[in-house]
Amino acid sequence: MSPSQPPNTSDSSHWFSSYIKLRFFTRIRRLLRLTASNKQHTPANQVIDTDTNMERESDCEGGLVILQRAVKRLHFGSWGEKEAAAEEIRRLAKEGLKTRKSLAELGFVPPLVTMVGAEDGGWTRRRAAVRALVELANGNYTNKAMMIEAGILSKLSENVDILEESTMHEFAQLLLSISTLANNQFPLTSSMILPLLVGILESNSSIETKESCLGTLYNLSTMLDTAGSLATNAVVHHLLRLSLAKETSEKALATLGNLVLTLQGKKAMESNSMVPENLIEILAWEEKPKSQELSAYILMVLAHQSSVQREKMGNLGIVPLLLEVALLGSPLAQKRALKLLQWFKDERNSRIGPHSGPQRRRIAIGSPVSQRETNEGKKMMKNLVLQSLYKNMKTITQRANIGDEDSCSKLKALVISSSSKSLPY
C-alpha cells in the first residue's frame, strides 16, 4: 500500500481484534499457571520429571478450555449456562487472592453484576452470581470498587418479601464485604443500601444474616459524610431493638455510638421511646462488659448539656445503677459511670443548694459575713452529698458480698476527684 492510499479499515479492525484476543488468552494462561502452582507446591530440592510437566501442561490446556467456555457462557449463553459459568468462577475465586485479581482483570465482574440485576433470570441464577461476587470481593479492594462502578448497589432487590432466607443471607454477605470500602474512605451511597438493610432487619431472617447487616451499618457509620444520612428513625429504632439481644448487642451499640455523635443521630435517639430505658437496662449487664461500656458512652453523650435527658435518666433510677457500675464494672465502664455521677451531683447541688436550709436575711454581696456563710453552705452541701453517695456505695458493696472498707474508700475518693465536665471517654 502506497503512502498516498488511505489505510484499510477492515485490516485495522482485524489487527485490533487479534491483539485483544492475544492479550485475553495471555491473561488466561497466566491465571491457569497461577492456579496450578497453588495446587502443587514442589520443594526446591525435588526433581520434577517429564511426566509431571506434561500433566501440568495438560491441566493448563484443560483449564484454558474451561475458562474460554465460562467466558462464552457468561456473555452469550442461556440462563442455565450463565449459572454454570458463575459457579465455575466462584470455584476458581476460592483458589487465592492472586487468582481473584486475575479473574477480575479478565472482565468477569461486570457480567456477573448484570446477572444479579436480571429479574428474568430467576433467583437461583441470580444467587449464583451473588455467590461468585462474594468470593471475588474477598480481601480484594480493587474488585469491590469494580463492583460499585458496575452498579451492584442498584441491582440488589429492595423487596425483601420475595427473598428466601438463603438469598437474604448472601445479599447481606455481599453488602458487608463491599461496605469495608468505607474504611478506606471510598465513597458509598448509603441511600441505595439502606432500604435492603432495613428490610432484612425487619424480616424474620436469622441472627447470622442480621449480624451481617449490622456489620454493614457499622462500617458505613464510621464515615462522617454518610453517618448523618444513615441516622434515620427506622435505622435507629432497629439498632435500639437489636441492642437488647445479647447476640447482636455489641455491634448495634457500637453503631449507635457513632450515630449519636451526629446531630441527626442524637435527635433520632432522643425522640425514640426506647431511650434511655433500653440503655439503662443494658448498663446492668454484668456479664457483657463491652455492652456496658458502650451503653455508658451513649448515655454520656445524651446526658451532656441536656437536663431533659438527665431528668429522664434520674426518674428511671440510673444513679444507684451507676454507683454499682462504678464499683463493679470494667475500668472503662467505671470511668464513664463516675463521669455521669459527677454530672448528677453537680446538677443536684445547683438545683437544691440555694433553697435548702433555713432562709436568712440578705446581706450585701462582697461583705465578709456573706462570703463566710456562702463557704459554710457549700461545705455543708458537699458533706451531705458525699454522705449520701458513701451510704449508697456501702449498700451496694454489701449486696455484692464485698465487705472491704478499702473498696468503698477508694471509690469515694474517685467520686470526689472526678470534677471535669468534658467528654474524654
Coordinates of C-alpha atoms in Angstrom, one line a residue:
M1 CA 0.0 0.0 0.0
S2 CA 1.4 3.4 -1.1
P3 CA 1.7 6.2 1.4
S4 CA -0.9 8.2 -0.6
Q5 CA -3.5 5.4 -0.2
P6 CA -5.8 5.5 2.9
P7 CA -5.4 2.7 5.4
N8 CA -7.6 -0.3 5.1
T9 CA -10.2 -0.1 7.9
S10 CA -11.1 -3.8 7.8
D11 CA -7.4 -4.7 8.2
S12 CA -7.0 -2.4 11.2
S13 CA -10.1 -3.8 12.9
H14 CA -8.9 -7.3 12.3
W15 CA -5.4 -6.5 13.7
F16 CA -7.0 -4.8 16.8
S17 CA -9.3 -7.8 17.4
S18 CA -6.4 -10.2 17.2
Y19 CA -4.4 -8.1 19.6
I20 CA -7.3 -8.1 22.2
K21 CA -7.7 -11.9 21.8
L22 CA -4.0 -12.4 22.3
R23 CA -3.9 -10.2 25.5
F24 CA -7.0 -12.1 26.8
F25 CA -5.6 -15.6 26.3
T26 CA -2.2 -14.5 27.7
R27 CA -4.0 -13.5 30.9
I28 CA -5.9 -16.7 31.0
R29 CA -2.7 -18.8 30.6
R30 CA -1.2 -16.7 33.4
L31 CA -4.2 -17.4 35.6
L32 CA -4.0 -21.1 34.9
R33 CA -0.3 -21.3 35.7
L34 CA -1.1 -19.5 39.0
T35 CA -3.9 -21.9 39.8
A36 CA -1.7 -24.9 39.0
S37 CA 1.1 -23.6 41.3
N38 CA -1.5 -23.1 44.1
K39 CA -2.5 -26.7 43.8
Q40 CA 1.0 -28.2 43.6
H41 CA 3.9 -27.0 45.8
T42 CA 7.1 -28.7 44.9
P43 CA 10.1 -28.5 47.3
A44 CA 13.2 -26.8 45.8
N45 CA 15.3 -30.0 46.2
Q46 CA 12.8 -32.3 44.5
V47 CA 13.3 -33.1 40.8
I48 CA 10.3 -32.7 38.6
D49 CA 10.1 -35.4 36.0
T50 CA 8.9 -35.0 32.4
D51 CA 5.6 -36.8 33.1
T52 CA 4.8 -34.2 35.8
N53 CA 5.5 -31.4 33.5
M54 CA 3.3 -32.9 30.8
E55 CA 0.5 -33.3 33.4
R56 CA 0.7 -29.7 34.4
E57 CA 0.7 -28.6 30.7
S58 CA -2.4 -30.8 30.2
D59 CA -4.1 -29.2 33.2
C60 CA -3.4 -25.8 31.9
E61 CA -4.8 -26.7 28.5
G62 CA -7.9 -28.2 30.1
G63 CA -8.2 -25.1 32.3
L64 CA -7.9 -22.8 29.3
V65 CA -10.8 -24.6 27.7
I66 CA -12.9 -24.3 30.9
L67 CA -12.2 -20.6 31.1
Q68 CA -13.0 -20.0 27.5
R69 CA -16.2 -21.8 27.9
A70 CA -17.1 -19.8 31.0
V71 CA -16.4 -16.5 29.3
K72 CA -18.6 -17.5 26.3
R73 CA -21.4 -18.8 28.5
L74 CA -21.4 -15.8 30.8
H75 CA -21.7 -13.4 27.9
F76 CA -23.8 -15.3 25.4
G77 CA -25.2 -18.4 27.0
S78 CA -28.7 -19.3 28.2
W79 CA -29.6 -18.7 31.9
G80 CA -28.6 -22.3 32.7
E81 CA -25.2 -21.8 31.1
K82 CA -24.7 -18.5 32.8
E83 CA -25.4 -20.1 36.2
A84 CA -22.9 -22.9 35.5
A85 CA -20.3 -20.2 34.5
A86 CA -20.9 -18.3 37.7
E87 CA -20.4 -21.4 39.8
E88 CA -17.1 -22.1 37.9
I89 CA -15.9 -18.6 38.5
R90 CA -16.8 -19.0 42.2
R91 CA -14.8 -22.2 42.4
L92 CA -11.8 -20.6 40.8
A93 CA -12.0 -17.5 43.0
K94 CA -11.5 -19.7 46.1
E95 CA -8.0 -20.5 44.9
G96 CA -6.5 -17.4 46.4
L97 CA -6.1 -13.6 46.2
K98 CA -4.0 -13.5 43.1
T99 CA -6.5 -15.7 41.3
R100 CA -9.3 -13.4 42.3
K101 CA -7.4 -10.5 41.0
S102 CA -6.7 -12.2 37.6
L103 CA -10.4 -13.2 37.2
A104 CA -11.4 -9.6 37.7
E105 CA -8.8 -8.5 35.1
L106 CA -10.3 -10.9 32.7
G107 CA -13.6 -8.9 32.9
F108 CA -15.8 -11.3 34.8
V109 CA -17.2 -8.7 37.3
P110 CA -19.5 -6.6 35.0
P111 CA -21.4 -9.5 33.5
L112 CA -21.9 -11.0 37.0
V113 CA -23.2 -7.7 38.3
T114 CA -25.6 -7.6 35.3
M115 CA -26.7 -11.1 36.0
V116 CA -27.6 -10.1 39.6
G117 CA -30.0 -7.4 38.4
A118 CA -31.6 -9.5 35.7
E119 CA -35.2 -10.1 37.0
D120 CA -36.0 -12.6 34.2
G121 CA -33.1 -14.8 35.3
G122 CA -34.8 -16.3 38.3
W123 CA -33.5 -16.2 41.9
T124 CA -31.4 -19.4 41.6
R125 CA -29.3 -17.9 38.8
R126 CA -29.1 -14.5 40.5
R127 CA -27.9 -16.2 43.7
A128 CA -25.2 -18.0 41.7
A129 CA -23.9 -14.6 40.5
V130 CA -24.0 -13.1 44.1
R131 CA -22.0 -16.1 45.4
A132 CA -19.4 -15.6 42.8
L133 CA -19.2 -11.9 43.6
V134 CA -18.8 -12.6 47.3
E135 CA -15.8 -14.8 46.5
L136 CA -14.3 -12.3 44.1
A137 CA -14.7 -9.5 46.7
N138 CA -13.0 -11.5 49.5
G139 CA -10.0 -9.5 50.6
N140 CA -9.7 -7.5 47.3
Y141 CA -10.2 -3.7 47.4
T142 CA -10.0 -3.3 43.6
N143 CA -12.6 -6.0 42.9
K144 CA -15.1 -4.4 45.3
A145 CA -14.5 -1.0 43.7
M146 CA -15.2 -2.5 40.3
M147 CA -18.5 -3.9 41.6
I148 CA -19.5 -0.5 42.8
E149 CA -18.6 1.1 39.4
A150 CA -20.6 -1.7 37.6
G151 CA -23.7 -0.6 39.6
I152 CA -24.1 -3.5 42.1
L153 CA -25.9 -1.4 44.7
S154 CA -28.7 -0.6 42.2
K155 CA -29.0 -4.3 41.2
L156 CA -29.9 -5.7 44.6
S157 CA -33.6 -6.1 45.2
E158 CA -35.2 -3.9 47.8
N159 CA -38.3 -6.1 48.1
V160 CA -37.3 -8.4 50.9
D161 CA -40.7 -10.1 50.9
I162 CA -39.9 -12.1 47.8
L163 CA -36.5 -13.3 49.0
E164 CA -35.7 -16.6 50.6
E165 CA -33.6 -16.7 53.8
S166 CA -30.6 -18.1 51.9
T167 CA -30.8 -15.3 49.3
M168 CA -31.1 -12.6 52.0
H169 CA -28.1 -14.1 53.8
E170 CA -26.0 -14.0 50.6
F171 CA -27.1 -10.4 49.8
A172 CA -26.2 -9.4 53.3
Q173 CA -22.7 -11.1 53.0
L174 CA -22.0 -9.2 49.7
L175 CA -23.1 -5.8 51.2
L176 CA -20.9 -6.5 54.3
S177 CA -17.9 -7.2 52.1
I178 CA -18.5 -4.1 49.9
S179 CA -19.1 -1.8 52.9
T180 CA -15.5 -2.4 54.1
L181 CA -14.6 0.1 51.4
A182 CA -15.8 2.8 53.8
N183 CA -12.7 2.0 56.0
N184 CA -10.6 3.3 53.1
Q185 CA -12.7 6.4 52.6
F186 CA -14.2 5.1 49.3
P187 CA -17.4 7.0 48.6
L188 CA -20.5 4.8 49.1
T189 CA -24.1 5.9 48.7
S190 CA -25.9 4.7 51.8
S191 CA -29.3 5.7 50.4
M192 CA -29.0 2.8 47.9
I193 CA -28.1 0.3 50.6
L194 CA -30.5 1.3 53.4
P195 CA -33.8 0.0 52.0
L196 CA -32.4 -3.5 51.7
L197 CA -30.7 -3.4 55.1
V198 CA -33.8 -2.2 56.9
G199 CA -36.0 -4.7 55.1
I200 CA -33.7 -7.6 56.2
L201 CA -33.6 -6.3 59.8
E202 CA -37.4 -6.1 59.8
S203 CA -37.8 -9.6 58.4
N204 CA -37.6 -13.0 60.2
S205 CA -34.1 -13.5 59.0
S206 CA -31.5 -15.5 61.0
I207 CA -29.2 -13.9 63.6
E208 CA -26.3 -14.5 61.3
T209 CA -28.0 -12.5 58.5
K210 CA -28.8 -9.7 60.9
E211 CA -25.2 -9.6 62.2
S212 CA -24.0 -9.1 58.6
C213 CA -26.4 -6.2 58.2
L214 CA -25.2 -4.7 61.5
G215 CA -21.6 -5.0 60.3
T216 CA -22.6 -3.1 57.1
L217 CA -24.3 -0.4 59.1
Y218 CA -21.3 -0.1 61.5
N219 CA -18.8 0.2 58.5
L220 CA -20.9 2.9 57.0
S221 CA -21.3 4.8 60.3
T222 CA -17.6 5.2 60.6
M223 CA -17.7 7.6 57.6
L224 CA -18.6 11.1 58.8
D225 CA -20.1 12.0 55.4
T226 CA -22.5 9.1 55.5
A227 CA -23.2 8.7 59.2
G228 CA -25.7 11.6 59.2
S229 CA -27.8 10.3 56.3
L230 CA -27.6 6.8 57.9
A231 CA -29.2 8.0 61.2
T232 CA -32.9 7.7 60.1
N233 CA -35.6 7.0 62.7
A234 CA -36.1 3.5 61.2
V235 CA -32.4 2.6 61.4
V236 CA -32.0 3.9 65.0
H237 CA -35.2 2.1 66.0
H238 CA -33.9 -1.3 64.7
L239 CA -30.5 -0.7 66.3
L240 CA -32.0 0.0 69.7
R241 CA -34.2 -3.1 69.4
L242 CA -31.3 -5.3 68.4
S243 CA -29.1 -3.8 71.2
L244 CA -31.3 -5.7 73.7
A245 CA -30.5 -9.0 72.1
K246 CA -27.2 -10.2 73.6
E247 CA -26.0 -11.8 70.4
T248 CA -26.2 -8.6 68.5
S249 CA -25.9 -6.0 71.3
E250 CA -22.2 -5.0 70.9
K251 CA -22.4 -4.3 67.2
A252 CA -25.7 -2.5 67.5
L253 CA -24.4 -0.3 70.3
A254 CA -21.1 0.4 68.6
T255 CA -23.1 1.7 65.5
L256 CA -25.3 3.8 67.8
G257 CA -22.2 5.2 69.4
N258 CA -21.1 6.5 66.0
L259 CA -24.5 7.8 65.0
V260 CA -25.2 9.7 68.3
L261 CA -22.2 11.9 67.5
T262 CA -24.2 13.4 64.6
L263 CA -27.0 15.9 65.0
Q264 CA -29.4 13.7 63.2
G265 CA -28.5 10.6 65.2
K266 CA -28.8 12.4 68.5
K267 CA -32.2 13.8 67.6
A268 CA -33.4 10.4 66.4
M269 CA -32.3 8.7 69.7
E270 CA -33.8 11.4 71.9
S271 CA -37.2 11.1 70.2
N272 CA -37.3 7.3 70.4
S273 CA -39.4 5.9 73.2
M274 CA -36.8 3.2 74.0
V275 CA -34.3 5.8 75.1
P276 CA -32.9 6.0 77.7
E277 CA -34.7 2.9 79.2
N278 CA -33.1 0.3 77.0
L279 CA -29.6 1.8 77.6
I280 CA -30.1 1.8 81.3
E281 CA -31.2 -1.8 81.2
I282 CA -28.0 -2.8 79.3
L283 CA -26.0 -0.9 81.9
A284 CA -27.0 -3.7 84.3
W285 CA -25.5 -6.5 82.2
E286 CA -22.5 -7.5 84.3
E287 CA -21.8 -10.5 82.1
K288 CA -21.4 -8.2 79.0
P289 CA -18.8 -5.6 80.0
K290 CA -18.3 -4.3 76.4
S291 CA -22.1 -3.6 76.1
Q292 CA -21.9 -1.9 79.5
E293 CA -19.1 0.4 78.3
L294 CA -20.9 1.2 75.0
S295 CA -24.2 1.9 76.8
A296 CA -22.5 4.2 79.3
Y297 CA -20.8 6.1 76.5
I298 CA -24.1 6.7 74.6
L299 CA -25.7 7.8 77.9
M300 CA -22.8 10.2 78.5
V301 CA -23.3 11.8 75.0
L302 CA -27.1 12.1 75.5
A303 CA -26.8 13.5 79.1
H304 CA -24.1 16.0 78.2
Q305 CA -25.6 19.5 78.4
S306 CA -29.1 18.1 78.3
S307 CA -31.1 18.5 81.6
V308 CA -34.1 16.9 79.9
Q309 CA -32.2 13.6 79.3
R310 CA -30.6 13.7 82.7
E311 CA -34.1 14.1 84.3
K312 CA -35.4 11.1 82.3
M313 CA -32.4 9.0 83.5
G314 CA -32.8 10.1 87.0
N315 CA -36.5 9.2 87.1
L316 CA -35.7 5.7 85.8
G317 CA -33.3 5.2 88.7
I318 CA -30.0 5.4 87.0
V319 CA -28.0 6.8 89.9
P320 CA -27.9 3.6 92.1
L321 CA -27.1 1.6 88.9
L322 CA -24.2 4.0 88.1
L323 CA -22.9 3.5 91.6
E324 CA -22.9 -0.2 91.1
V325 CA -21.1 0.0 87.8
A326 CA -18.6 2.5 89.3
L327 CA -17.8 -0.2 91.9
L328 CA -18.1 -3.4 90.0
G329 CA -17.7 -2.6 86.3
S330 CA -14.7 -2.7 84.0
P331 CA -12.2 0.1 84.3
L332 CA -13.6 2.0 81.3
A333 CA -17.2 1.5 82.5
Q334 CA -16.2 2.8 85.9
K335 CA -14.7 6.0 84.4
R336 CA -17.9 6.6 82.4
A337 CA -20.2 5.9 85.3
L338 CA -18.2 8.2 87.6
K339 CA -18.4 11.0 85.0
L340 CA -22.2 10.6 84.8
L341 CA -22.4 10.6 88.7
Q342 CA -20.4 13.8 88.8
W343 CA -22.9 15.5 86.5
F344 CA -25.9 14.3 88.5
K345 CA -24.1 15.5 91.7
D346 CA -23.4 19.0 90.2
E347 CA -26.9 19.3 88.9
R348 CA -28.4 18.4 92.3
N349 CA -26.1 21.0 94.0
S350 CA -27.2 23.7 91.6
R351 CA -30.8 22.8 92.0
I352 CA -31.3 22.4 95.7
G353 CA -28.3 24.4 97.1
P354 CA -29.9 27.9 97.2
H355 CA -33.2 26.6 98.5
S356 CA -32.2 24.2 101.3
G357 CA -31.9 25.0 105.0
P358 CA -33.4 28.0 106.8
Q359 CA -33.6 31.2 104.9
R360 CA -31.7 34.1 106.3
R361 CA -31.7 37.8 105.6
R362 CA -29.9 39.0 102.5
I363 CA -26.6 40.6 103.0
A364 CA -24.8 42.8 100.5
I365 CA -22.7 40.9 98.1
G366 CA -19.0 41.2 98.9
S367 CA -19.3 41.6 102.6
P368 CA -17.1 39.3 104.8
V369 CA -20.2 37.8 106.5
S370 CA -21.8 36.9 103.2
Q371 CA -18.7 35.2 101.9
R372 CA -18.2 33.2 105.1
E373 CA -21.8 32.0 105.1
T374 CA -21.6 31.1 101.4
N375 CA -18.5 28.9 102.0
E376 CA -20.1 27.3 105.0
G377 CA -23.2 26.5 103.0
K378 CA -21.2 25.0 100.2
K379 CA -19.2 22.9 102.7
M380 CA -22.3 21.6 104.3
M381 CA -23.9 20.7 101.0
K382 CA -20.8 18.9 99.8
N383 CA -20.7 16.9 103.0
L384 CA -24.4 15.9 102.7
V385 CA -23.9 14.7 99.1
L386 CA -20.8 12.8 99.9
Q387 CA -22.5 11.1 102.9
S388 CA -25.4 10.1 100.6
L389 CA -23.1 8.7 98.0
Y390 CA -21.0 6.9 100.5
K391 CA -24.1 5.3 102.1
N392 CA -25.3 4.1 98.7
M393 CA -21.9 2.7 97.8
K394 CA -21.7 0.8 101.1
T395 CA -25.1 -0.7 100.4
I396 CA -24.0 -1.9 97.0
T397 CA -20.8 -3.3 98.4
Q398 CA -22.7 -5.3 101.0
R399 CA -25.1 -6.6 98.3
A400 CA -22.1 -7.7 96.2
N401 CA -20.6 -9.5 99.1
I402 CA -17.6 -7.3 99.2
G403 CA -17.1 -6.2 102.8
D404 CA -13.9 -4.5 102.1
E405 CA -13.8 -1.0 103.6
D406 CA -10.9 -0.1 101.3
S407 CA -13.1 -0.6 98.2
C408 CA -15.6 1.9 99.4
S409 CA -12.9 4.4 100.5
K410 CA -11.2 4.2 97.1
L411 CA -14.4 4.6 95.2
K412 CA -15.4 7.5 97.4
A413 CA -12.0 9.2 96.6
L414 CA -12.7 8.6 92.9
V415 CA -16.1 10.3 93.0
I416 CA -14.7 13.3 94.9
S417 CA -11.7 13.7 92.5
S418 CA -13.8 13.4 89.2
S419 CA -14.7 17.0 88.5
S420 CA -14.2 17.6 84.8
K421 CA -17.3 18.2 82.7
S422 CA -15.8 17.2 79.3
L423 CA -16.3 14.0 77.3
P424 CA -12.9 12.3 77.4
Y425 CA -14.1 8.7 77.4

